[in-house]
Coordinates of N, CA and C in Angstrom, one line a residue:
Chain M
X1 N 0.7 -1.5 0.2 CA -0.1 -0.1 -0.2 C 0.9 1.3 0.1
X2 N 0.4 2.3 -0.8 CA 1.3 3.4 -1.1 C 0.7 4.5 0.2
X3 N 1.7 5.1 0.7 CA 1.5 5.7 2.1 C 1.5 7.1 1.8
X4 N 0.9 8.0 1.7 CA 1.1 9.4 1.5 C 1.1 10.3 2.5
X5 N 2.0 11.0 2.8 CA 2.3 11.7 4.1 C 2.0 13.3 3.8
X6 N 1.6 14.0 4.5 CA 1.3 15.3 3.9 C 1.8 16.4 5.3
X7 N 2.4 17.5 4.8 CA 2.8 18.3 5.9 C 2.5 19.8 5.6
X8 N 2.6 20.7 6.5 CA 2.3 20.4 7.7 C 0.8 19.8 7.9
X9 N 0.7 19.3 9.0 CA -0.9 18.8 9.4 C -2.1 20.0 9.9
X10 N -1.3 21.0 10.3 CA -2.2 22.4 10.3 C -1.1 23.6 9.7
X11 N -1.9 24.4 9.5 CA -1.0 26.0 9.0 C -2.4 27.2 9.3
X12 N -1.7 27.8 10.3 CA -2.5 29.1 10.7 C -2.0 30.4 9.6
X13 N -2.6 31.0 8.7 CA -2.3 32.0 7.6 C -3.0 32.8 7.6
X14 N -2.4 34.1 7.3 CA -3.0 35.5 6.9 C -3.6 35.5 5.6
X15 N -4.4 36.2 5.4 CA -5.1 36.6 4.1 C -4.1 37.2 3.3
X16 N -4.0 36.5 1.8 CA -3.3 37.3 0.8 C -1.7 36.5 1.0
X17 N -1.5 35.6 2.0 CA -0.4 34.9 2.2 C -0.3 33.8 1.2
X18 N 0.9 33.3 1.0 CA 1.2 31.9 0.2 C 1.3 31.1 1.0
X19 N 0.3 30.1 0.4 CA 0.4 28.4 1.2 C 1.0 27.5 1.0
X20 N 1.9 26.8 1.1 CA 2.2 25.6 0.4 C 2.2 24.4 1.3
X21 N 1.4 23.3 0.7 CA 1.0 21.8 1.3 C 2.1 21.1 0.5
X22 N 3.0 20.2 1.0 CA 3.3 18.9 0.5 C 2.8 17.6 0.6
X23 N 2.9 16.9 -0.1 CA 2.6 15.5 -0.1 C 3.5 14.6 -0.6
X24 N 4.0 13.6 0.5 CA 5.2 12.6 -0.2 C 4.5 11.2 0.1
X25 N 5.0 10.5 -1.2 CA 4.4 9.2 -1.2 C 5.2 8.0 -1.1
X26 N 5.2 7.1 -0.3 CA 6.3 6.2 -0.1 C 7.0 5.4 -1.3
X27 N 6.2 5.1 -2.5 CA 7.2 4.9 -3.6 C 6.5 5.8 -4.4
X28 N 7.3 5.6 -5.7 CA 7.1 6.5 -6.8 C 5.8 6.2 -7.8
X29 N 4.8 7.3 -7.8 CA 3.3 7.2 -8.1 C 3.5 8.2 -9.8
X30 N 4.7 8.6 -10.3 CA 4.6 9.2 -11.5 C 3.7 10.7 -11.2
X31 N 2.7 10.8 -12.0 CA 2.2 12.0 -11.7 C 0.6 11.7 -11.4
X32 N 0.3 10.6 -10.7 CA -1.2 10.0 -10.5 C -1.3 10.5 -9.2
X33 N -1.6 12.0 -9.2 CA -1.5 12.4 -7.6 C -2.8 13.6 -7.5
X34 N -3.4 13.3 -6.9 CA -4.6 14.4 -6.8 C -5.2 15.2 -5.8
X35 N -5.7 16.5 -5.7 CA -5.6 17.4 -4.5 C -7.1 17.4 -4.4
X36 N -7.8 17.6 -3.0 CA -9.3 18.1 -2.9 C -8.8 19.0 -1.7
X37 N -10.2 19.9 -1.5 CA -10.3 20.7 -0.7 C -11.7 19.9 -0.1
X38 N -11.8 20.2 1.1 CA -12.9 20.0 2.5 C -13.2 21.0 3.3
X39 N -14.3 21.6 3.0 CA -14.6 22.8 4.0 C -15.4 22.3 5.1
X40 N -15.8 22.7 6.2 CA -16.5 22.1 7.3 C -17.8 21.6 6.6
X41 N -18.5 20.4 7.1 CA -19.3 19.8 6.9 C -19.6 19.7 5.3
X42 N -19.0 19.9 4.8 CA -19.2 19.8 3.4 C -18.4 18.3 2.9
X43 N -18.8 18.0 1.3 CA -17.9 16.9 0.6 C -16.6 17.5 0.0
X44 N -15.6 16.9 -0.1 CA -14.5 16.9 -0.9 C -14.7 17.6 -2.2
X45 N -13.8 18.5 -2.6 CA -13.8 19.1 -3.8 C -12.5 19.1 -4.5
X46 N -12.3 18.4 -5.8 CA -11.4 18.1 -6.4 C -10.9 19.5 -6.9
X47 N -9.7 19.6 -6.7 CA -8.8 20.9 -7.0 C -7.9 20.6 -8.2
X48 N -7.3 19.5 -7.9 CA -6.0 19.6 -9.0 C -6.1 18.3 -9.1
X49 N -5.9 17.6 -10.7 CA -5.7 16.2 -10.9 C -4.4 16.0 -11.7
X50 N -3.7 14.8 -11.4 CA -2.5 14.5 -11.9 C -1.4 15.7 -11.8
X51 N -1.3 15.8 -10.6 CA -0.3 16.6 -9.9 C -0.4 18.0 -10.3
X52 N -0.7 18.6 -11.5 CA -0.7 20.0 -11.9 C -1.6 20.7 -12.5
X53 N -2.8 19.7 -13.2 CA -3.6 19.8 -14.2 C -4.9 20.7 -13.6
X54 N -5.0 21.5 -14.2 CA -6.2 22.7 -13.2 C -7.6 21.9 -13.7
X55 N -8.7 22.2 -12.4 CA -9.8 21.7 -12.7 C -10.6 23.1 -13.2
X56 N -11.6 23.0 -14.3 CA -12.6 23.8 -14.5 C -13.2 24.7 -13.6
X57 N -13.5 25.7 -13.1 CA -14.1 26.3 -12.3 C -13.4 26.5 -10.8
X58 N -12.2 25.9 -10.7 CA -11.1 26.2 -9.3 C -10.5 27.5 -9.6
X59 N -10.5 28.5 -8.8 CA -9.9 29.5 -9.0 C -8.3 29.5 -9.3
X60 N -7.6 30.3 -10.4 CA -6.5 30.0 -10.5 C -5.2 30.3 -9.4
X61 N -5.7 30.5 -8.3 CA -4.8 30.6 -7.1 C -4.4 29.5 -6.9
X62 N -5.3 28.3 -7.0 CA -4.6 27.1 -6.5 C -4.1 26.4 -7.8
X63 N -2.5 25.6 -7.5 CA -1.8 25.1 -8.4 C -0.8 23.8 -7.7
X64 N -0.7 23.2 -8.4 CA 0.1 22.2 -8.1 C 1.3 21.4 -9.1
X65 N 2.3 20.8 -8.1 CA 3.3 20.3 -8.9 C 3.9 19.6 -8.2
X66 N 5.0 18.9 -9.2 CA 5.4 17.3 -8.4 C 5.4 16.2 -9.5
X67 N 6.3 15.2 -9.2 CA 6.2 13.8 -9.7 C 6.8 12.9 -8.9
X68 N 7.0 11.9 -9.1 CA 7.4 10.7 -8.5 C 6.9 10.6 -7.3
X69 N 7.8 10.9 -6.3 CA 7.0 11.1 -4.6 C 7.1 12.4 -3.9
X70 N 7.4 13.6 -4.8 CA 7.2 14.6 -4.1 C 6.5 15.4 -4.6
X71 N 5.2 15.9 -4.1 CA 4.3 17.1 -4.9 C 4.0 18.0 -3.9
X72 N 3.3 19.1 -4.5 CA 2.8 20.3 -3.8 C 2.1 21.0 -4.6
X73 N 1.3 21.3 -3.5 CA -0.3 22.1 -3.5 C 0.1 23.9 -3.3
X74 N 0.2 24.4 -4.0 CA 0.1 26.0 -3.6 C -1.4 26.9 -3.6
X75 N -1.4 27.7 -2.7 CA -2.1 28.7 -2.9 C -1.7 29.9 -3.0
X76 N -1.9 30.6 -3.9 CA -1.2 31.9 -3.8 C -2.5 33.2 -3.4
X77 N -1.9 34.0 -2.6 CA -2.9 34.6 -2.0 C -4.0 34.1 -1.4
X78 N -3.9 33.5 -0.4 CA -5.1 33.2 0.4 C -6.1 34.4 0.6
X79 N -7.1 33.3 0.2 CA -8.4 34.2 0.6 C -9.2 33.7 1.8
X80 N -10.2 34.2 2.3 CA -10.6 33.4 3.7 C -11.6 32.5 3.3
X81 N -12.2 32.4 2.3 CA -13.3 31.2 1.8 C -12.2 29.9 1.5
X82 N -11.0 30.0 1.6 CA -10.1 28.8 1.6 C -9.8 28.1 2.9
X83 N -10.4 28.7 3.7 CA -10.1 27.8 4.9 C -10.7 26.8 5.1
X84 N -10.1 25.2 5.1 CA -10.4 24.2 4.6 C -9.5 23.0 5.2
X85 N -9.6 21.6 4.8 CA -8.6 20.8 5.2 C -8.5 20.4 3.5
X86 N -7.1 20.3 3.4 CA -6.8 19.6 2.3 C -5.8 18.2 2.1
X87 N -6.4 17.5 1.2 CA -6.0 16.0 0.8 C -5.3 15.9 -0.5
X88 N -4.5 15.0 -0.3 CA -3.8 14.5 -1.8 C -4.3 13.1 -1.6
X89 N -4.4 12.1 -2.9 CA -4.6 11.4 -3.2 C -4.3 10.1 -4.3
X90 N -3.7 9.5 -4.3 CA -3.1 8.6 -5.3 C -3.8 7.6 -5.7
X91 N -3.7 7.8 -7.4 CA -4.9 7.0 -8.1 C -3.5 5.7 -8.9
X92 N -2.4 5.7 -8.4 CA -1.1 5.0 -9.2 C -1.5 3.3 -8.9
X93 N -1.6 3.2 -7.7 CA -1.9 1.7 -7.5 C -3.0 1.3 -6.7
X94 N -3.7 0.0 -6.5 CA -4.4 -0.1 -5.3 C -3.9 -0.7 -4.2
X95 N -4.7 -0.6 -3.0 CA -5.7 0.1 -2.8 C -5.6 1.6 -2.8
X96 N -6.3 2.3 -3.4 CA -5.9 4.1 -3.4 C -6.4 4.4 -2.2
X97 N -5.2 5.1 -2.0 CA -5.2 6.0 -0.6 C -5.1 7.5 -0.8
X98 N -5.1 8.3 0.5 CA -5.3 9.5 0.8 C -4.4 10.1 1.9
X99 N -3.7 11.0 1.7 CA -2.7 11.5 2.6 C -4.0 12.1 4.0
X100 N -3.1 12.3 5.1 CA -3.8 12.5 6.4 C -4.9 13.6 6.4
X101 N -4.2 14.7 5.5 CA -5.0 16.0 5.6 C -4.2 17.1 6.3
X102 N -4.4 18.5 5.6 CA -3.7 19.3 6.2 C -4.9 20.8 6.1
X103 N -4.9 21.0 7.6 CA -6.0 21.7 7.8 C -5.8 23.4 8.0
X104 N -6.2 24.2 6.9 CA -5.7 25.5 6.6 C -6.7 26.5 7.5
X105 N -6.2 27.5 8.5 CA -7.0 28.1 9.1 C -6.7 29.7 8.7
X106 N -7.6 30.3 8.7 CA -7.1 31.9 8.7 C -7.3 32.6 9.8
X107 N -6.1 33.1 9.7 CA -5.9 34.0 11.2 C -6.3 35.5 11.2
Chain I
X1 N -25.9 18.0 -15.8 CA -24.7 17.7 -14.6 C -25.1 16.6 -13.6
X2 N -23.9 15.7 -13.4 CA -24.5 14.8 -12.7 C -24.4 14.9 -11.4
X3 N -25.4 14.3 -10.5 CA -25.4 14.7 -9.4 C -25.3 13.1 -8.4
X4 N -25.0 12.9 -7.2 CA -24.8 11.8 -6.5 C -25.8 11.8 -5.2
X5 N -26.7 10.9 -4.9 CA -27.1 11.4 -3.6 C -27.5 10.2 -2.8
X6 N -26.6 10.2 -1.6 CA -26.4 8.9 -0.7 C -27.6 8.7 0.4
X7 N -28.1 7.5 0.4 CA -29.2 7.5 1.4 C -29.0 6.2 2.1
X8 N -29.7 5.8 3.3 CA -29.5 4.5 4.1 C -30.1 5.1 5.4
X9 N -30.3 4.1 6.4 CA -30.2 4.4 7.8 C -28.9 5.2 8.2
X10 N -29.4 5.7 9.1 CA -28.4 6.6 9.9 C -27.8 6.0 11.0
X11 N -28.6 5.0 11.5 CA -28.2 4.0 12.7 C -28.5 2.6 12.5
X12 N -27.1 2.1 12.6 CA -26.7 0.7 12.4 C -26.6 -0.3 13.9
X13 N -27.2 -1.4 14.1 CA -26.8 -1.8 15.3 C -25.3 -2.6 15.2
X14 N -24.4 -2.9 16.5 CA -23.2 -3.3 16.1 C -23.4 -5.1 15.8
X15 N -22.5 -5.6 15.2 CA -22.4 -6.6 14.2 C -23.8 -6.8 13.4
X16 N -24.1 -5.8 13.0 CA -25.3 -6.0 12.0 C -24.6 -5.6 10.5
X17 N -25.6 -5.3 9.7 CA -25.1 -5.2 8.3 C -25.5 -3.5 8.0
X18 N -24.7 -2.7 7.2 CA -24.7 -1.4 6.8 C -25.2 -1.6 5.3
X19 N -26.3 -0.9 4.8 CA -26.5 -0.8 3.7 C -26.8 0.5 3.2
X20 N -26.3 0.9 2.2 CA -26.3 2.2 1.7 C -26.8 2.3 -0.2
X21 N -27.4 3.2 -0.5 CA -27.4 3.4 -1.7 C -27.1 5.0 -2.0
X22 N -26.8 4.9 -3.4 CA -26.2 6.1 -4.2 C -27.1 6.4 -5.4
X23 N -27.8 7.3 -5.7 CA -28.7 7.2 -6.7 C -27.8 8.3 -7.9
X24 N -28.0 8.2 -9.0 CA -27.0 9.0 -10.1 C -28.4 10.0 -10.7
X25 N -28.7 10.9 -10.5 CA -30.0 11.8 -10.9 C -29.2 12.2 -12.1
X26 N -29.5 12.7 -13.3 CA -28.7 13.6 -14.0 C -27.7 12.7 -15.1
X27 N -27.4 11.6 -14.8 CA -26.2 11.0 -15.1 C -26.8 9.3 -15.5
X28 N -25.9 8.5 -15.7 CA -26.3 7.3 -16.3 C -25.0 6.6 -15.6
X29 N -25.6 5.4 -14.9 CA -24.7 4.4 -14.1 C -23.9 3.8 -15.1
X30 N -24.4 3.8 -16.4 CA -24.0 2.3 -17.3 C -22.6 3.4 -18.1
X31 N -22.5 4.7 -17.7 CA -21.1 5.1 -18.3 C -19.9 4.4 -18.1
X32 N -18.9 5.0 -18.6 CA -17.6 4.0 -18.6 C -16.8 4.4 -17.3
X33 N -17.5 5.1 -16.2 CA -16.6 5.7 -15.1 C -16.8 4.5 -14.0
X34 N -15.7 4.3 -13.1 CA -16.0 3.6 -12.2 C -16.9 4.4 -11.3
X35 N -17.4 3.9 -9.9 CA -18.2 4.1 -8.9 C -17.4 4.1 -8.0
X36 N -17.3 5.1 -7.0 CA -16.4 4.8 -5.7 C -17.2 4.7 -4.3
X37 N -17.0 4.3 -3.2 CA -17.0 5.1 -2.0 C -16.0 5.1 -1.3
X38 N -16.2 6.1 -0.6 CA -15.4 6.5 0.6 C -15.8 7.0 1.8
X39 N -15.3 6.8 2.9 CA -15.7 7.1 4.3 C -14.9 8.1 5.1
X40 N -15.3 9.0 6.0 CA -14.7 9.6 6.9 C -14.9 9.7 8.6
X41 N -14.5 8.9 9.3 CA -14.8 8.7 10.7 C -14.9 10.1 11.0
X42 N -15.8 10.7 12.1 CA -16.2 11.6 12.5 C -14.4 12.1 13.3
X43 N -14.3 13.7 12.5 CA -13.2 14.4 13.1 C -11.8 13.6 12.4
X44 N -11.9 12.7 11.2 CA -10.5 12.4 10.8 C -10.7 12.3 9.2
X45 N -9.7 11.6 8.8 CA -9.6 11.8 7.4 C -10.3 10.8 6.5
X46 N -9.8 10.5 5.2 CA -10.7 10.0 4.1 C -10.3 8.6 3.8
X47 N -10.8 7.6 3.8 CA -10.5 6.0 3.8 C -11.4 5.8 2.2
X48 N -10.3 5.2 1.3 CA -11.2 4.6 0.1 C -11.7 3.2 0.7
X49 N -12.7 3.1 0.3 CA -13.6 1.9 0.5 C -13.4 0.7 -0.7
X50 N -13.7 1.2 -1.5 CA -14.1 0.2 -3.3 C -14.3 1.3 -4.0
X51 N -14.5 0.2 -5.4 CA -15.0 0.8 -6.5 C -15.6 -0.5 -7.4
X52 N -16.5 0.5 -8.0 CA -17.2 -0.9 -9.4 C -17.4 0.2 -10.4
X53 N -17.0 -0.7 -11.5 CA -17.3 -0.3 -12.9 C -19.0 -1.0 -13.3
X54 N -19.3 -0.3 -14.0 CA -21.1 -0.5 -14.4 C -21.0 -2.2 -14.6
X55 N -19.8 -2.5 -15.6 CA -20.0 -3.7 -16.1 C -20.0 -5.0 -15.1
X56 N -19.5 -4.7 -13.7 CA -19.5 -5.5 -12.7 C -17.8 -5.6 -12.1
X57 N -17.2 -5.1 -12.7 CA -15.6 -5.2 -12.1 C -15.6 -4.2 -10.7
X58 N -14.7 -5.0 -9.8 CA -15.0 -4.3 -8.5 C -13.1 -4.4 -8.0
X59 N -13.1 -3.5 -7.2 CA -12.1 -3.4 -6.4 C -12.4 -2.8 -4.9
X60 N -11.3 -3.7 -4.4 CA -11.7 -3.1 -2.4 C -10.5 -2.9 -1.9
X61 N -10.9 -2.2 -0.7 CA -9.7 -1.9 -0.1 C -9.3 -3.2 0.8
X62 N -8.4 -3.8 0.9 CA -8.0 -5.3 1.7 C -8.2 -4.7 3.3
X63 N -8.3 -3.9 3.7 CA -8.6 -3.9 5.1 C -10.1 -3.9 5.4
X64 N -10.9 -4.2 4.4 CA -12.6 -4.1 4.6 C -13.1 -5.3 3.3
X65 N -12.0 -5.6 3.0 CA -12.4 -6.8 1.5 C -13.7 -7.7 2.1
X66 N -13.3 -8.6 3.1 CA -13.7 -9.6 3.8 C -15.2 -9.4 4.0
X67 N -15.5 -7.8 4.5 CA -17.1 -7.6 4.7 C -17.6 -6.4 3.6
X68 N -17.1 -6.6 2.8 CA -17.7 -5.3 1.5 C -18.1 -5.9 0.4
X69 N -19.3 -5.5 0.1 CA -20.0 -5.6 -1.2 C -20.4 -4.5 -1.9
X70 N -19.6 -3.7 -3.2 CA -20.2 -2.9 -3.6 C -21.0 -3.1 -5.2
X71 N -22.2 -2.8 -5.4 CA -23.0 -3.3 -6.5 C -23.7 -2.2 -7.2
X72 N -24.3 -2.9 -8.1 CA -24.7 -1.5 -9.2 C -26.2 -2.1 -9.5
X73 N -27.3 -1.5 -9.4 CA -28.6 -1.6 -10.0 C -29.0 -1.0 -11.1
X74 N -28.7 -1.7 -12.3 CA -28.8 -0.4 -13.5 C -30.4 -0.2 -13.9
X75 N -31.3 -1.0 -13.4 CA -32.7 -0.7 -13.5 C -32.9 0.5 -12.9
X76 N -32.5 0.7 -11.4 CA -32.4 2.0 -10.4 C -31.7 3.0 -10.9
X77 N -30.3 3.0 -11.6 CA -29.4 3.8 -11.9 C -28.8 4.1 -10.6
X78 N -28.6 3.4 -9.6 CA -28.1 3.3 -8.6 C -27.0 2.3 -8.1
X79 N -26.0 3.1 -7.3 CA -25.1 2.2 -6.7 C -25.0 1.8 -5.2
X80 N -24.8 0.4 -4.7 CA -25.0 0.5 -3.0 C -23.7 -0.3 -2.4
X81 N -23.9 -0.3 -1.5 CA -22.9 -0.5 -0.5 C -23.3 -1.3 0.6
X82 N -22.6 -2.6 1.0 CA -23.0 -3.5 1.9 C -21.7 -3.7 2.9
X83 N -21.9 -3.3 4.1 CA -20.7 -3.9 4.9 C -21.3 -4.6 6.0
X84 N -20.8 -5.7 6.2 CA -21.1 -6.8 7.2 C -20.4 -6.4 8.8
X85 N -20.8 -7.0 9.7 CA -20.2 -7.2 11.0 C -20.0 -5.8 11.6
X86 N -20.6 -5.1 11.6 CA -20.1 -3.7 11.4 C -19.8 -3.4 13.1
X87 N -18.8 -2.7 13.5 CA -18.6 -2.0 15.1 C -18.4 -0.5 15.0
X88 N -18.2 -0.3 15.8 CA -18.4 1.6 16.2 C -17.1 1.9 15.4
X89 N -16.1 1.3 15.1 CA -15.1 1.6 14.2 C -15.6 2.2 12.7
X90 N -16.6 1.6 12.6 CA -17.5 2.1 10.8 C -18.2 3.2 11.3
X91 N -18.5 3.5 12.3 CA -18.9 5.0 12.0 C -18.3 6.0 11.5
X92 N -19.3 6.6 10.7 CA -18.4 7.2 9.7 C -19.3 8.5 8.7
X93 N -18.9 9.0 8.1 CA -19.7 9.7 7.0 C -19.3 9.1 5.7
X94 N -20.2 8.4 5.0 CA -20.1 7.5 3.6 C -20.6 8.4 2.4
X95 N -19.5 8.2 1.7 CA -19.6 9.5 0.4 C -19.1 8.3 -0.8
X96 N -20.4 8.5 -1.6 CA -20.3 8.0 -3.2 C -19.5 9.3 -3.8
X97 N -18.6 8.7 -4.9 CA -18.2 9.4 -5.8 C -17.8 9.1 -7.2
X98 N -17.8 9.7 -8.3 CA -17.4 9.3 -9.8 C -16.2 9.6 -9.6
X99 N -15.5 8.5 -10.3 CA -14.3 8.5 -10.7 C -14.0 9.1 -12.3
X100 N -13.8 10.4 -12.5 CA -13.5 10.7 -13.8 C -11.8 10.5 -14.2
X101 N -11.2 10.3 -15.4 CA -9.9 10.1 -15.6 C -9.0 10.1 -14.1
X102 N -9.5 9.1 -13.2 CA -8.7 8.5 -12.1 C -8.7 9.5 -10.9
X103 N -9.6 10.4 -10.8 CA -9.8 11.6 -9.7 C -11.4 11.1 -9.5
X104 N -11.5 11.6 -8.2 CA -13.0 11.8 -7.6 C -13.6 13.2 -8.0
X105 N -14.2 13.1 -9.3 CA -14.4 14.5 -10.0 C -15.8 15.0 -9.3
X106 N -16.8 14.0 -8.9 CA -18.0 14.2 -8.4 C -18.4 13.4 -7.1
X107 N -18.8 13.9 -6.2 CA -19.1 13.6 -4.9 C -20.6 14.1 -4.6
X108 N -21.1 12.9 -3.6 CA -22.7 13.1 -3.0 C -21.9 13.7 -2.1
X109 N -23.0 14.2 -1.2 CA -23.3 14.8 -0.1 C -22.7 14.5 1.1
X110 N -22.8 12.9 1.0 CA -22.6 12.1 2.2 C -23.8 11.5 3.1
X111 N -23.7 10.8 3.9 CA -24.8 10.1 4.6 C -24.0 9.9 6.1
X112 N -24.5 10.3 7.3 CA -23.5 9.8 8.4 C -24.3 8.4 8.8
X113 N -23.4 7.3 9.1 CA -23.9 6.6 9.6 C -23.4 5.8 11.0
X114 N -24.3 5.9 12.2 CA -23.4 5.9 13.3 C -23.9 4.2 13.9
X115 N -22.9 3.6 14.0 CA -23.3 1.8 14.7 C -23.1 2.1 16.1
X116 N -24.7 1.3 16.7 CA -25.0 1.6 18.0 C -24.6 0.3 18.9
X117 N -24.2 0.0 20.1 CA -24.2 -1.3 20.6 C -25.4 -1.8 21.1

């Protein structure tokens, strides 16, 4: 099973700051890494697929990068509405797995 | 626009069977996508339960494989989940999701299931 480890677990950020969340895979997954945003009491929402591919309707301040074992989700100029928990997910091999989540709080 | 709607009992007795359905209004269960179940215990992260292709192919999480069955009812255009021998550890919000291009691109609103002793 591929283990995904996100860092940090929690981040408190001021609006307009840049946020960087990393996801490290226990073995290479090429670019089979996707990012989700989950706001309180809501379902997860797909933000980025295949490490860096944008999703229609997602604000351009969200971007992703990486391949192999190391991946990054970047939120440029954080807005209050971005307060949420962010998860990475790998689709390289079964069982499909998620990172433990990174909670982003707005100061 | 495809929507997903989970439904089922909110309370299940310990050692019993959890049964949920996921309706797909606005779409067809017969399309080429995989259909997935994911769960989230209160205050915790996401766990993949398993997936099914409309043709009947399935993949399950090994940690749950002996207790899980995912099926499709094409006549009702819905997906089903059965989890047997439940315990308190199975208390969670259960989501169904459509897998589009290997990512979960559409999610249901989720349904909370509590296992009582």
